[in-house]
PDB file of C-alpha atoms in Angstrom:
ATOM      1  CA  MET A   1     -23.715  -1.200  -5.270  1.00  0.00           C
ATOM      2  CA  LYS A   2     -24.446   1.708  -2.941  1.00  0.00           C
ATOM      3  CA  ILE A   3     -21.621   2.860  -0.672  1.00  0.00           C
ATOM      4  CA  PHE A   4     -22.499   4.693   2.549  1.00  0.00           C
ATOM      5  CA  GLN A   5     -20.000   6.574   4.701  1.00  0.00           C
ATOM      6  CA  ASP A   6     -22.574   7.585   7.323  1.00  0.00           C
ATOM      7  CA  ILE A   7     -25.246   5.437   8.925  1.00  0.00           C
ATOM      8  CA  LEU A   8     -27.712   8.315   8.555  1.00  0.00           C
ATOM      9  CA  GLN A   9     -27.516   7.801   4.776  1.00  0.00           C
ATOM     10  CA  VAL A  10     -28.936   4.282   5.142  1.00  0.00           C
ATOM     11  CA  SER A  11     -32.706   4.006   5.040  1.00  0.00           C
ATOM     12  CA  LYS A  12     -34.274   1.768   7.662  1.00  0.00           C
ATOM     13  CA  LYS A  13     -35.630  -1.509   6.261  1.00  0.00           C
ATOM     14  CA  LYS A  14     -36.622  -4.350   8.534  1.00  0.00           C
ATOM     15  CA  ASN A  15     -36.113  -6.923   5.800  1.00  0.00           C
ATOM     16  CA  THR A  16     -32.323  -6.445   5.702  1.00  0.00           C
ATOM     17  CA  VAL A  17     -29.867  -9.356   5.691  1.00  0.00           C
ATOM     18  CA  LEU A  18     -26.516  -8.082   6.857  1.00  0.00           C
ATOM     19  CA  THR A  19     -23.090  -9.071   8.029  1.00  0.00           C
ATOM     20  CA  ILE A  20     -20.551  -7.139  10.065  1.00  0.00           C
ATOM     21  CA  GLY A  21     -16.767  -7.352  10.048  1.00  0.00           C
ATOM     22  CA  THR A  22     -13.418  -5.948   9.051  1.00  0.00           C
ATOM     23  CA  PHE A  23     -13.111  -8.464   6.187  1.00  0.00           C
ATOM     24  CA  ASP A  24      -9.444  -7.630   5.626  1.00  0.00           C
ATOM     25  CA  GLY A  25      -8.222  -9.758   2.737  1.00  0.00           C
ATOM     26  CA  PHE A  26     -11.730 -10.832   1.744  1.00  0.00           C
ATOM     27  CA  HIS A  27     -10.517 -14.426   1.804  1.00  0.00           C
ATOM     28  CA  LEU A  28     -12.441 -17.659   1.187  1.00  0.00           C
ATOM     29  CA  GLY A  29     -14.033 -17.518   4.629  1.00  0.00           C
ATOM     30  CA  HIS A  30     -15.306 -13.994   4.009  1.00  0.00           C
ATOM     31  CA  GLN A  31     -16.544 -14.986   0.566  1.00  0.00           C
ATOM     32  CA  LYS A  32     -18.557 -17.845   2.079  1.00  0.00           C
ATOM     33  CA  ILE A  33     -20.233 -15.360   4.441  1.00  0.00           C
ATOM     34  CA  MET A  34     -21.155 -13.120   1.487  1.00  0.00           C
ATOM     35  CA  GLU A  35     -22.598 -16.087  -0.390  1.00  0.00           C
ATOM     36  CA  GLN A  36     -24.827 -16.839   2.594  1.00  0.00           C
ATOM     37  CA  VAL A  37     -25.927 -13.199   2.803  1.00  0.00           C
ATOM     38  CA  ILE A  38     -26.975 -13.263  -0.854  1.00  0.00           C
ATOM     39  CA  ILE A  39     -28.759 -16.627  -0.568  1.00  0.00           C
ATOM     40  CA  ASP A  40     -30.712 -15.499   2.480  1.00  0.00           C
ATOM     41  CA  THR A  41     -31.444 -12.072   0.987  1.00  0.00           C
ATOM     42  CA  ASN A  42     -32.980 -13.721  -2.067  1.00  0.00           C
ATOM     43  CA  GLY A  43     -34.908 -16.138   0.117  1.00  0.00           C
ATOM     44  CA  ARG A  44     -36.371 -13.322   2.188  1.00  0.00           C
ATOM     45  CA  GLY A  45     -36.876 -10.913  -0.690  1.00  0.00           C
ATOM     46  CA  GLY A  46     -34.914  -8.302   1.218  1.00  0.00           C
ATOM     47  CA  ARG A  47     -31.799  -6.204   0.773  1.00  0.00           C
ATOM     48  CA  SER A  48     -28.185  -7.193   1.426  1.00  0.00           C
ATOM     49  CA  LEU A  49     -25.857  -5.014   3.458  1.00  0.00           C
ATOM     50  CA  VAL A  50     -22.247  -5.298   4.609  1.00  0.00           C
ATOM     51  CA  ILE A  51     -20.992  -3.197   7.510  1.00  0.00           C
ATOM     52  CA  THR A  52     -17.239  -2.763   7.703  1.00  0.00           C
ATOM     53  CA  PHE A  53     -14.827  -0.407   9.421  1.00  0.00           C
ATOM     54  CA  GLU A  54     -12.070   2.083   8.650  1.00  0.00           C
ATOM     55  CA  PRO A  55      -9.374   2.221   9.915  1.00  0.00           C
ATOM     56  CA  HIS A  56      -8.742  -1.351  11.018  1.00  0.00           C
ATOM     57  CA  PRO A  57     -10.059  -1.659  14.601  1.00  0.00           C
ATOM     58  CA  ARG A  58      -6.851  -3.230  15.886  1.00  0.00           C
ATOM     59  CA  ASN A  59      -4.855  -0.155  14.879  1.00  0.00           C
ATOM     60  CA  VAL A  60      -7.219   2.009  16.944  1.00  0.00           C
ATOM     61  CA  ILE A  61      -7.601  -0.176  20.015  1.00  0.00           C
ATOM     62  CA  SER A  62      -3.872  -1.017  20.207  1.00  0.00           C
ATOM     63  CA  LYS A  63      -2.142   2.273  19.469  1.00  0.00           C
ATOM     64  CA  ASP A  64       1.320   0.724  19.485  1.00  0.00           C
ATOM     65  CA  TYR A  65       0.213  -1.966  17.016  1.00  0.00           C
ATOM     66  CA  ASN A  66       0.926  -1.359  13.341  1.00  0.00           C
ATOM     67  CA  LEU A  67      -1.182  -3.971  11.589  1.00  0.00           C
ATOM     68  CA  LYS A  68      -0.471  -4.195   7.871  1.00  0.00           C
ATOM     69  CA  LEU A  69      -3.493  -4.563   5.624  1.00  0.00           C
ATOM     70  CA  LEU A  70      -4.224  -7.300   3.110  1.00  0.00           C
ATOM     71  CA  THR A  71      -6.746  -5.080   1.328  1.00  0.00           C
ATOM     72  CA  SER A  72      -7.109  -1.321   1.106  1.00  0.00           C
ATOM     73  CA  THR A  73     -10.601   0.107   1.537  1.00  0.00           C
ATOM     74  CA  GLU A  74     -10.881   0.547  -2.241  1.00  0.00           C
ATOM     75  CA  GLU A  75      -9.864  -3.061  -2.862  1.00  0.00           C
ATOM     76  CA  LYS A  76     -12.292  -4.326  -0.251  1.00  0.00           C
ATOM     77  CA  ILE A  77     -15.180  -2.344  -1.741  1.00  0.00           C
ATOM     78  CA  SER A  78     -14.389  -3.720  -5.194  1.00  0.00           C
ATOM     79  CA  LEU A  79     -14.293  -7.320  -3.937  1.00  0.00           C
ATOM     80  CA  ILE A  80     -17.534  -6.959  -1.978  1.00  0.00           C
ATOM     81  CA  LYS A  81     -19.192  -5.497  -5.066  1.00  0.00           C
ATOM     82  CA  LYS A  82     -17.976  -8.406  -7.204  1.00  0.00           C
ATOM     83  CA  ALA A  83     -19.478 -10.788  -4.638  1.00  0.00           C
ATOM     84  CA  GLY A  84     -22.910  -9.374  -5.461  1.00  0.00           C
ATOM     85  CA  ILE A  85     -23.661  -7.381  -2.311  1.00  0.00           C
ATOM     86  CA  GLU A  86     -26.060  -4.475  -2.859  1.00  0.00           C
ATOM     87  CA  ASN A  87     -25.000  -2.082  -0.084  1.00  0.00           C
ATOM     88  CA  ILE A  88     -21.949  -1.388   2.025  1.00  0.00           C
ATOM     89  CA  LEU A  89     -21.700   0.871   5.066  1.00  0.00           C
ATOM     90  CA  ILE A  90     -18.213   1.968   6.113  1.00  0.00           C
ATOM     91  CA  ILE A  91     -18.169   3.047   9.750  1.00  0.00           C
ATOM     92  CA  LYS A  92     -15.315   5.223  10.976  1.00  0.00           C
ATOM     93  CA  PHE A  93     -13.789   3.224  13.803  1.00  0.00           C
ATOM     94  CA  SER A  94     -12.722   5.447  16.680  1.00  0.00           C
ATOM     95  CA  GLU A  95     -11.850   5.072  20.361  1.00  0.00           C
ATOM     96  CA  GLU A  96     -15.330   6.309  21.258  1.00  0.00           C
ATOM     97  CA  PHE A  97     -16.963   3.799  18.912  1.00  0.00           C
ATOM     98  CA  SER A  98     -14.827   0.979  20.340  1.00  0.00           C
ATOM     99  CA  LYS A  99     -16.422   1.526  23.760  1.00  0.00           C
ATOM    100  CA  LEU A 100     -19.879   0.456  22.549  1.00  0.00           C
ATOM    101  CA  THR A 101     -21.066  -2.848  23.927  1.00  0.00           C
ATOM    102  CA  ALA A 102     -22.482  -5.463  21.581  1.00  0.00           C
ATOM    103  CA  GLU A 103     -25.978  -4.704  22.879  1.00  0.00           C
ATOM    104  CA  GLU A 104     -25.561  -0.949  22.362  1.00  0.00           C
ATOM    105  CA  PHE A 105     -24.325  -1.426  18.811  1.00  0.00           C
ATOM    106  CA  ILE A 106     -27.109  -3.855  17.877  1.00  0.00           C
ATOM    107  CA  ARG A 107     -29.839  -1.784  19.542  1.00  0.00           C
ATOM    108  CA  ASP A 108     -28.741   1.744  18.578  1.00  0.00           C
ATOM    109  CA  TYR A 109     -27.199   1.104  15.159  1.00  0.00           C
ATOM    110  CA  ILE A 110     -28.687  -2.053  13.668  1.00  0.00           C
ATOM    111  CA  VAL A 111     -32.206  -2.169  15.084  1.00  0.00           C
ATOM    112  CA  ALA A 112     -32.927   1.550  15.463  1.00  0.00           C
ATOM    113  CA  LYS A 113     -31.308   2.887  12.282  1.00  0.00           C
ATOM    114  CA  ILE A 114     -30.831   0.083   9.740  1.00  0.00           C
ATOM    115  CA  GLY A 115     -33.294  -2.672  10.492  1.00  0.00           C
ATOM    116  CA  ALA A 116     -32.524  -6.371  10.277  1.00  0.00           C
ATOM    117  CA  SER A 117     -34.289  -9.637   9.627  1.00  0.00           C
ATOM    118  CA  GLU A 118     -31.062 -11.652   9.747  1.00  0.00           C
ATOM    119  CA  LEU A 119     -27.451 -11.220  10.834  1.00  0.00           C
ATOM    120  CA  VAL A 120     -24.939 -13.543   9.132  1.00  0.00           C
ATOM    121  CA  ILE A 121     -21.746 -14.112  11.137  1.00  0.00           C
ATOM    122  CA  GLY A 122     -18.476 -15.980  10.729  1.00  0.00           C
ATOM    123  CA  HIS A 123     -17.455 -18.889  12.928  1.00  0.00           C
ATOM    124  CA  ASP A 124     -15.285 -16.747  15.228  1.00  0.00           C
ATOM    125  CA  HIS A 125     -17.270 -13.517  15.128  1.00  0.00           C
ATOM    126  CA  ARG A 126     -17.066 -11.250  18.169  1.00  0.00           C
ATOM    127  CA  LEU A 127     -18.629  -7.831  18.427  1.00  0.00           C
ATOM    128  CA  GLY A 128     -18.505  -4.861  20.785  1.00  0.00           C
ATOM    129  CA  ARG A 129     -16.396  -3.725  23.717  1.00  0.00           C
ATOM    130  CA  ASP A 130     -14.181  -6.505  25.055  1.00  0.00           C
ATOM    131  CA  ARG A 131     -15.436  -8.627  22.128  1.00  0.00           C
ATOM    132  CA  ILE A 132     -18.145 -10.289  24.214  1.00  0.00           C
ATOM    133  CA  GLY A 133     -20.681 -10.261  21.371  1.00  0.00           C
ATOM    134  CA  ASP A 134     -20.118 -13.844  20.279  1.00  0.00           C
ATOM    135  CA  GLU A 135     -22.631 -16.184  18.603  1.00  0.00           C
ATOM    136  CA  SER A 136     -24.413 -16.947  21.860  1.00  0.00           C
ATOM    137  CA  LYS A 137     -24.758 -13.266  22.814  1.00  0.00           C
ATOM    138  CA  LEU A 138     -25.911 -12.262  19.351  1.00  0.00           C
ATOM    139  CA  LYS A 139     -28.561 -14.983  19.303  1.00  0.00           C
ATOM    140  CA  GLU A 140     -29.775 -13.702  22.654  1.00  0.00           C
ATOM    141  CA  LEU A 141     -29.995 -10.185  21.187  1.00  0.00           C
ATOM    142  CA  GLY A 142     -31.684 -11.584  18.102  1.00  0.00           C
ATOM    143  CA  LYS A 143     -34.503 -12.980  20.228  1.00  0.00           C
ATOM    144  CA  GLN A 144     -34.774  -9.673  22.086  1.00  0.00           C
ATOM    145  CA  PHE A 145     -34.926  -7.530  18.930  1.00  0.00           C
ATOM    146  CA  SER A 146     -36.616  -9.986  16.543  1.00  0.00           C
ATOM    147  CA  PHE A 147     -33.921 -10.915  14.035  1.00  0.00           C
ATOM    148  CA  ASP A 148     -32.308 -14.242  13.179  1.00  0.00           C
ATOM    149  CA  VAL A 149     -28.612 -15.046  13.515  1.00  0.00           C
ATOM    150  CA  ALA A 150     -27.076 -17.312  10.870  1.00  0.00           C
ATOM    151  CA  PRO A 151     -23.568 -18.613  11.702  1.00  0.00           C
ATOM    152  CA  VAL A 152     -21.348 -19.725   8.822  1.00  0.00           C
ATOM    153  CA  ASN A 153     -18.875 -22.552   9.345  1.00  0.00           C
ATOM    154  CA  ALA A 154     -15.155 -21.951   8.914  1.00  0.00           C
ATOM    155  CA  VAL A 155     -13.478 -22.720   5.605  1.00  0.00           C
ATOM    156  CA  LYS A 156     -10.545 -25.118   5.967  1.00  0.00           C
ATOM    157  CA  ILE A 157      -7.679 -25.963   3.632  1.00  0.00           C
ATOM    158  CA  ASN A 158      -5.605 -29.023   4.552  1.00  0.00           C
ATOM    159  CA  GLY A 159      -7.230 -28.974   7.973  1.00  0.00           C
ATOM    160  CA  GLU A 160      -6.250 -25.334   8.645  1.00  0.00           C
ATOM    161  CA  ILE A 161      -8.896 -22.650   9.152  1.00  0.00           C
ATOM    162  CA  VAL A 162      -8.641 -19.861   6.589  1.00  0.00           C
ATOM    163  CA  SER A 163      -7.966 -16.563   8.360  1.00  0.00           C
ATOM    164  CA  SER A 164      -6.407 -13.160   7.712  1.00  0.00           C
ATOM    165  CA  THR A 165      -3.807 -13.859  10.397  1.00  0.00           C
ATOM    166  CA  ILE A 166      -2.574 -16.999   8.646  1.00  0.00           C
ATOM    167  CA  ILE A 167      -2.506 -15.233   5.277  1.00  0.00           C
ATOM    168  CA  ARG A 168      -0.407 -12.400   6.711  1.00  0.00           C
ATOM    169  CA  ALA A 169       2.037 -14.924   8.163  1.00  0.00           C
ATOM    170  CA  ALA A 170       2.277 -16.759   4.832  1.00  0.00           C
ATOM    171  CA  LEU A 171       3.020 -13.546   2.944  1.00  0.00           C
ATOM    172  CA  LEU A 172       5.681 -12.493   5.438  1.00  0.00           C
ATOM    173  CA  GLU A 173       7.315 -15.897   4.944  1.00  0.00           C
ATOM    174  CA  GLY A 174       7.157 -15.516   1.160  1.00  0.00           C
ATOM    175  CA  ASN A 175       4.689 -18.399   0.871  1.00  0.00           C
ATOM    176  CA  ILE A 176       2.619 -16.756  -1.845  1.00  0.00           C
ATOM    177  CA  ASP A 177       1.138 -20.075  -2.979  1.00  0.00           C
ATOM    178  CA  LYS A 178      -0.460 -20.647   0.431  1.00  0.00           C
ATOM    179  CA  ALA A 179      -1.616 -17.039   0.716  1.00  0.00           C
ATOM    180  CA  ASN A 180      -3.247 -17.166  -2.724  1.00  0.00           C
ATOM    181  CA  ALA A 181      -4.923 -20.493  -1.942  1.00  0.00           C
ATOM    182  CA  PHE A 182      -6.442 -19.052   1.242  1.00  0.00           C
ATOM    183  CA  LEU A 183      -7.442 -15.820  -0.496  1.00  0.00           C
ATOM    184  CA  GLY A 184      -9.031 -17.641  -3.409  1.00  0.00           C
ATOM    185  CA  ARG A 185      -7.211 -15.286  -5.786  1.00  0.00           C
ATOM    186  CA  SER A 186      -3.761 -13.768  -6.304  1.00  0.00           C
ATOM    187  CA  TYR A 187      -2.533 -11.342  -3.662  1.00  0.00           C
ATOM    188  CA  SER A 188      -2.379  -7.910  -5.259  1.00  0.00           C
ATOM    189  CA  PHE A 189      -1.568  -4.261  -4.754  1.00  0.00           C
ATOM    190  CA  SER A 190      -1.827  -0.998  -6.688  1.00  0.00           C
ATOM    191  CA  GLY A 191       0.472   1.963  -6.987  1.00  0.00           C
ATOM    192  CA  LYS A 192       2.209   4.460  -9.215  1.00  0.00           C
ATOM    193  CA  VAL A 193       5.339   3.995 -11.323  1.00  0.00           C
ATOM    194  CA  VAL A 194       8.037   6.329 -10.013  1.00  0.00           C
ATOM    195  CA  THR A 195      11.592   7.132 -10.997  1.00  0.00           C
ATOM    196  CA  GLY A 196      14.147   4.803  -9.436  1.00  0.00           C
ATOM    197  CA  ALA A 197      17.930   4.540  -9.517  1.00  0.00           C
ATOM    198  CA  MET A 198      17.818   3.386 -13.188  1.00  0.00           C
ATOM    199  CA  ARG A 199      20.139   0.541 -12.208  1.00  0.00           C
ATOM    200  CA  GLY A 200      17.997  -2.108 -13.879  1.00  0.00           C
ATOM    201  CA  ARG A 201      18.310  -0.336 -17.203  1.00  0.00           C
ATOM    202  CA  GLU A 202      22.101  -0.275 -16.808  1.00  0.00           C
ATOM    203  CA  LEU A 203      22.044  -4.024 -16.231  1.00  0.00           C
ATOM    204  CA  GLY A 204      19.902  -4.679 -19.305  1.00  0.00           C
ATOM    205  CA  PHE A 205      16.749  -5.292 -17.265  1.00  0.00           C
ATOM    206  CA  PRO A 206      14.758  -2.040 -17.097  1.00  0.00           C
ATOM    207  CA  THR A 207      12.271  -2.081 -14.235  1.00  0.00           C
ATOM    208  CA  ALA A 208       9.210  -0.144 -13.160  1.00  0.00           C
ATOM    209  CA  ASN A 209       9.599   1.051  -9.578  1.00  0.00           C
ATOM    210  CA  ILE A 210       6.261   1.083  -7.772  1.00  0.00           C
ATOM    211  CA  GLU A 211       5.156   3.346  -4.960  1.00  0.00           C
ATOM    212  CA  LEU A 212       2.142   1.781  -3.231  1.00  0.00           C
ATOM    213  CA  ASP A 213      -1.175   3.618  -3.012  1.00  0.00           C
ATOM    214  CA  GLU A 214      -1.763   2.336   0.520  1.00  0.00           C
ATOM    215  CA  ASN A 215       1.163   2.769   2.901  1.00  0.00           C
ATOM    216  CA  GLN A 216      -0.433   0.305   5.338  1.00  0.00           C
ATOM    217  CA  LYS A 217      -0.480  -2.425   2.705  1.00  0.00           C
ATOM    218  CA  LEU A 218       1.379  -5.592   3.660  1.00  0.00           C
ATOM    219  CA  VAL A 219       4.414  -6.158   1.440  1.00  0.00           C
ATOM    220  CA  PRO A 220       5.405  -9.851   1.097  1.00  0.00           C
ATOM    221  CA  ALA A 221       8.833 -11.165   2.053  1.00  0.00           C
ATOM    222  CA  ASN A 222      11.808 -10.020   0.007  1.00  0.00           C
ATOM    223  CA  GLY A 223      12.390 -12.103  -3.083  1.00  0.00           C
ATOM    224  CA  ILE A 224      11.773 -12.599  -6.785  1.00  0.00           C
ATOM    225  CA  TYR A 225       8.159 -13.149  -7.840  1.00  0.00           C
ATOM    226  CA  ILE A 226       6.307 -13.838 -11.070  1.00  0.00           C
ATOM    227  CA  VAL A 227       3.525 -11.300 -11.496  1.00  0.00           C
ATOM    228  CA  GLU A 228       0.701 -10.139 -13.686  1.00  0.00           C
ATOM    229  CA  PHE A 229       1.160  -6.413 -14.271  1.00  0.00           C
ATOM    230  CA  PHE A 230      -1.748  -4.207 -15.355  1.00  0.00           C
ATOM    231  CA  VAL A 231      -1.243  -0.796 -16.956  1.00  0.00           C
ATOM    232  CA  ASN A 232      -3.512   1.108 -19.331  1.00  0.00           C
ATOM    233  CA  SER A 233      -6.072  -1.710 -18.974  1.00  0.00           C
ATOM    234  CA  LYS A 234      -3.651  -4.255 -20.422  1.00  0.00           C
ATOM    235  CA  LYS A 235      -2.042  -7.262 -18.739  1.00  0.00           C
ATOM    236  CA  HIS A 236       1.648  -8.056 -19.000  1.00  0.00           C
ATOM    237  CA  PHE A 237       3.743 -10.724 -17.299  1.00  0.00           C
ATOM    238  CA  GLY A 238       6.883  -9.846 -15.420  1.00  0.00           C
ATOM    239  CA  LEU A 239       9.359 -10.560 -12.640  1.00  0.00           C
ATOM    240  CA  MET A 240       9.081  -8.491  -9.475  1.00  0.00           C
ATOM    241  CA  ASN A 241      11.885  -7.914  -7.021  1.00  0.00           C
ATOM    242  CA  ILE A 242      10.969  -6.951  -3.479  1.00  0.00           C
ATOM    243  CA  GLY A 243      14.035  -6.073  -1.493  1.00  0.00           C
ATOM    244  CA  THR A 244      16.891  -3.804  -0.584  1.00  0.00           C
ATOM    245  CA  ARG A 245      19.111  -4.453  -3.654  1.00  0.00           C
ATOM    246  CA  PRO A 246      21.976  -5.752  -1.459  1.00  0.00           C
ATOM    247  CA  THR A 247      24.450  -6.169  -4.325  1.00  0.00           C
ATOM    248  CA  PHE A 248      24.566  -2.373  -4.725  1.00  0.00           C
ATOM    249  CA  GLU A 249      23.274  -0.864  -1.513  1.00  0.00           C
ATOM    250  CA  ASP A 250      23.576  -1.249   2.233  1.00  0.00           C
ATOM    251  CA  SER A 251      20.078  -0.028   3.011  1.00  0.00           C
ATOM    252  CA  LEU A 252      17.020  -1.158   4.922  1.00  0.00           C
ATOM    253  CA  LYS A 253      14.634   0.550   2.511  1.00  0.00           C
ATOM    254  CA  VAL A 254      12.530  -2.002   0.661  1.00  0.00           C
ATOM    255  CA  VAL A 255      12.016  -1.294  -3.036  1.00  0.00           C
ATOM    256  CA  ILE A 256       9.384  -2.860  -5.288  1.00  0.00           C
ATOM    257  CA  GLU A 257      10.422  -3.062  -8.938  1.00  0.00           C
ATOM    258  CA  VAL A 258       9.057  -5.048 -11.867  1.00  0.00           C
ATOM    259  CA  TYR A 259      10.803  -6.214 -15.040  1.00  0.00           C
ATOM    260  CA  LEU A 260       8.259  -6.756 -17.830  1.00  0.00           C
ATOM    261  CA  TYR A 261       8.674  -9.266 -20.627  1.00  0.00           C
ATOM    262  CA  ASP A 262       8.663  -7.768 -24.152  1.00  0.00           C
ATOM    263  CA  PHE A 263       7.805  -4.284 -22.939  1.00  0.00           C
ATOM    264  CA  ASN A 264       9.512  -0.975 -23.677  1.00  0.00           C
ATOM    265  CA  ASN A 265       6.858   1.712 -23.124  1.00  0.00           C
ATOM    266  CA  ASP A 266       7.218   4.820 -20.990  1.00  0.00           C
ATOM    267  CA  ILE A 267       4.880   4.327 -18.027  1.00  0.00           C
ATOM    268  CA  TYR A 268       6.356   6.766 -15.512  1.00  0.00           C
ATOM    269  CA  GLY A 269       3.580   8.313 -13.461  1.00  0.00           C
ATOM    270  CA  LYS A 270       1.072   5.663 -14.524  1.00  0.00           C
ATOM    271  CA  ASN A 271      -1.236   3.939 -12.061  1.00  0.00           C
ATOM    272  CA  VAL A 272      -0.661   0.181 -12.132  1.00  0.00           C
ATOM    273  CA  SER A 273      -1.785  -2.941 -10.313  1.00  0.00           C
ATOM    274  CA  VAL A 274       0.095  -6.164  -9.685  1.00  0.00           C
ATOM    275  CA  ASN A 275      -1.106  -9.712  -9.043  1.00  0.00           C
ATOM    276  CA  ILE A 276       1.546 -11.908  -7.429  1.00  0.00           C
ATOM    277  CA  ILE A 277       1.257 -15.439  -8.778  1.00  0.00           C
ATOM    278  CA  HIS A 278       4.446 -17.275  -7.725  1.00  0.00           C
ATOM    279  CA  ARG A 279       7.650 -16.787  -5.709  1.00  0.00           C
ATOM    280  CA  MET A 280      10.769 -17.987  -7.485  1.00  0.00           C
ATOM    281  CA  ARG A 281      13.493 -17.403  -4.931  1.00  0.00           C
ATOM    282  CA  GLU A 282      14.811 -15.189  -2.153  1.00  0.00           C
ATOM    283  CA  GLU A 283      16.759 -12.003  -2.794  1.00  0.00           C
ATOM    284  CA  LEU A 284      20.518 -12.613  -2.766  1.00  0.00           C
ATOM    285  CA  LYS A 285      23.668 -10.510  -2.574  1.00  0.00           C
ATOM    286  CA  TYR A 286      26.259 -11.134  -5.305  1.00  0.00           C
ATOM    287  CA  PRO A 287      30.001 -10.310  -5.192  1.00  0.00           C
ATOM    288  CA  ALA A 288      29.838  -8.532  -8.548  1.00  0.00           C
ATOM    289  CA  LYS A 289      27.170  -7.152 -10.851  1.00  0.00           C
ATOM    290  CA  GLU A 290      28.183  -9.636 -13.580  1.00  0.00           C
ATOM    291  CA  GLU A 291      27.058 -12.499 -11.360  1.00  0.00           C
ATOM    292  CA  LEU A 292      23.802 -10.688 -10.687  1.00  0.00           C
ATOM    293  CA  ILE A 293      23.201 -10.234 -14.425  1.00  0.00           C
ATOM    294  CA  ALA A 294      23.859 -13.934 -15.018  1.00  0.00           C
ATOM    295  CA  GLN A 295      21.331 -14.848 -12.334  1.00  0.00           C
ATOM    296  CA  MET A 296      18.787 -12.410 -13.805  1.00  0.00           C
ATOM    297  CA  GLU A 297      19.141 -14.138 -17.186  1.00  0.00           C
ATOM    298  CA  ILE A 298      18.461 -17.466 -15.487  1.00  0.00           C
ATOM    299  CA  ASP A 299      15.438 -15.983 -13.700  1.00  0.00           C
ATOM    300  CA  LYS A 300      14.112 -14.562 -16.965  1.00  0.00           C
ATOM    301  CA  ILE A 301      14.195 -17.950 -18.695  1.00  0.00           C
ATOM    302  CA  LYS A 302      12.848 -19.846 -15.706  1.00  0.00           C
ATOM    303  CA  GLY A 303      10.108 -17.267 -15.263  1.00  0.00           C
ATOM    304  CA  LEU A 304       8.922 -17.723 -18.844  1.00  0.00           C
ATOM    305  CA  GLU A 305       8.809 -21.480 -18.358  1.00  0.00           C
ATOM    306  CA  ILE A 306       6.695 -21.124 -15.223  1.00  0.00           C
ATOM    307  CA  ILE A 307       4.368 -18.593 -16.875  1.00  0.00           C
ATOM    308  CA  LYS A 308       3.776 -20.956 -19.785  1.00  0.00           C
ATOM    309  CA  ARG A 309       3.020 -23.779 -17.375  1.00  0.00           C
ATOM    310  CA  LEU A 310       0.648 -21.684 -15.296  1.00  0.00           C
ATOM    311  CA  THR A 311      -1.223 -20.201 -18.245  1.00  0.00           C
ATOM    312  CA  ASN A 312      -1.646 -23.363 -20.339  1.00  0.00           C
TER     313      ASN A 312
END
């Protein structure tokens, strides 16, 4: 896949099938759009192209809004590549860019510089200043500039439309099962193992403290989760605690730490990734560390049982 950071790097080809969007999370709805792009690209014998934006438009347009991301740019690129798309253009989203109307963007960017035979859009797609570039407007522009517009129906699970907004809400509630179902994969993040308070080791449960690569990444609700942990290209299962460690500290700082089953290697400073596959319980405060240790032993056994069930 070719990755372009500047539209001037993209050669103009009329026979281009493209889609445009933020695609944060790259959930089942986004994946359906990509599938349509590939099908129509093959049918037309053209090239496939995804246009996306960095930073997230909402964090530019609403300066007081701190939207947490479901996918970093690197994660999004990787997922789009796995979907089979040939080209991706990442446009720097700025205040000046946000002032373009849908017609200006289509005319000056798509038609004049990229070329298009077809634009594939999601069910709720809106483009341009004041988001007036909906399906009807884009079809009007398609007739004017000689390209087709192919809308893709929404993906629904249990009658609910799959969306990034709903996935964010599920994660913030700790409903990882719903989030993963809507994503079509396990919610994940990457980071580096850093030195922590070493308290887990004192309790008999050494943990890897993780500092996220992307500080805008959405961190799920506090609690104990079963995870797949990847380090040095190998997968390990573990229990992850997201929280403030209330038994020992009176702090608002959220810490991410992972206890790994049957693992005793030194991985400080290593880059790791984590797939969250199940939430076991909420984080609790215990009167004494002995009670916490007892609960951790219970979690360890229960976690193994769940892992066996999920992997068999």
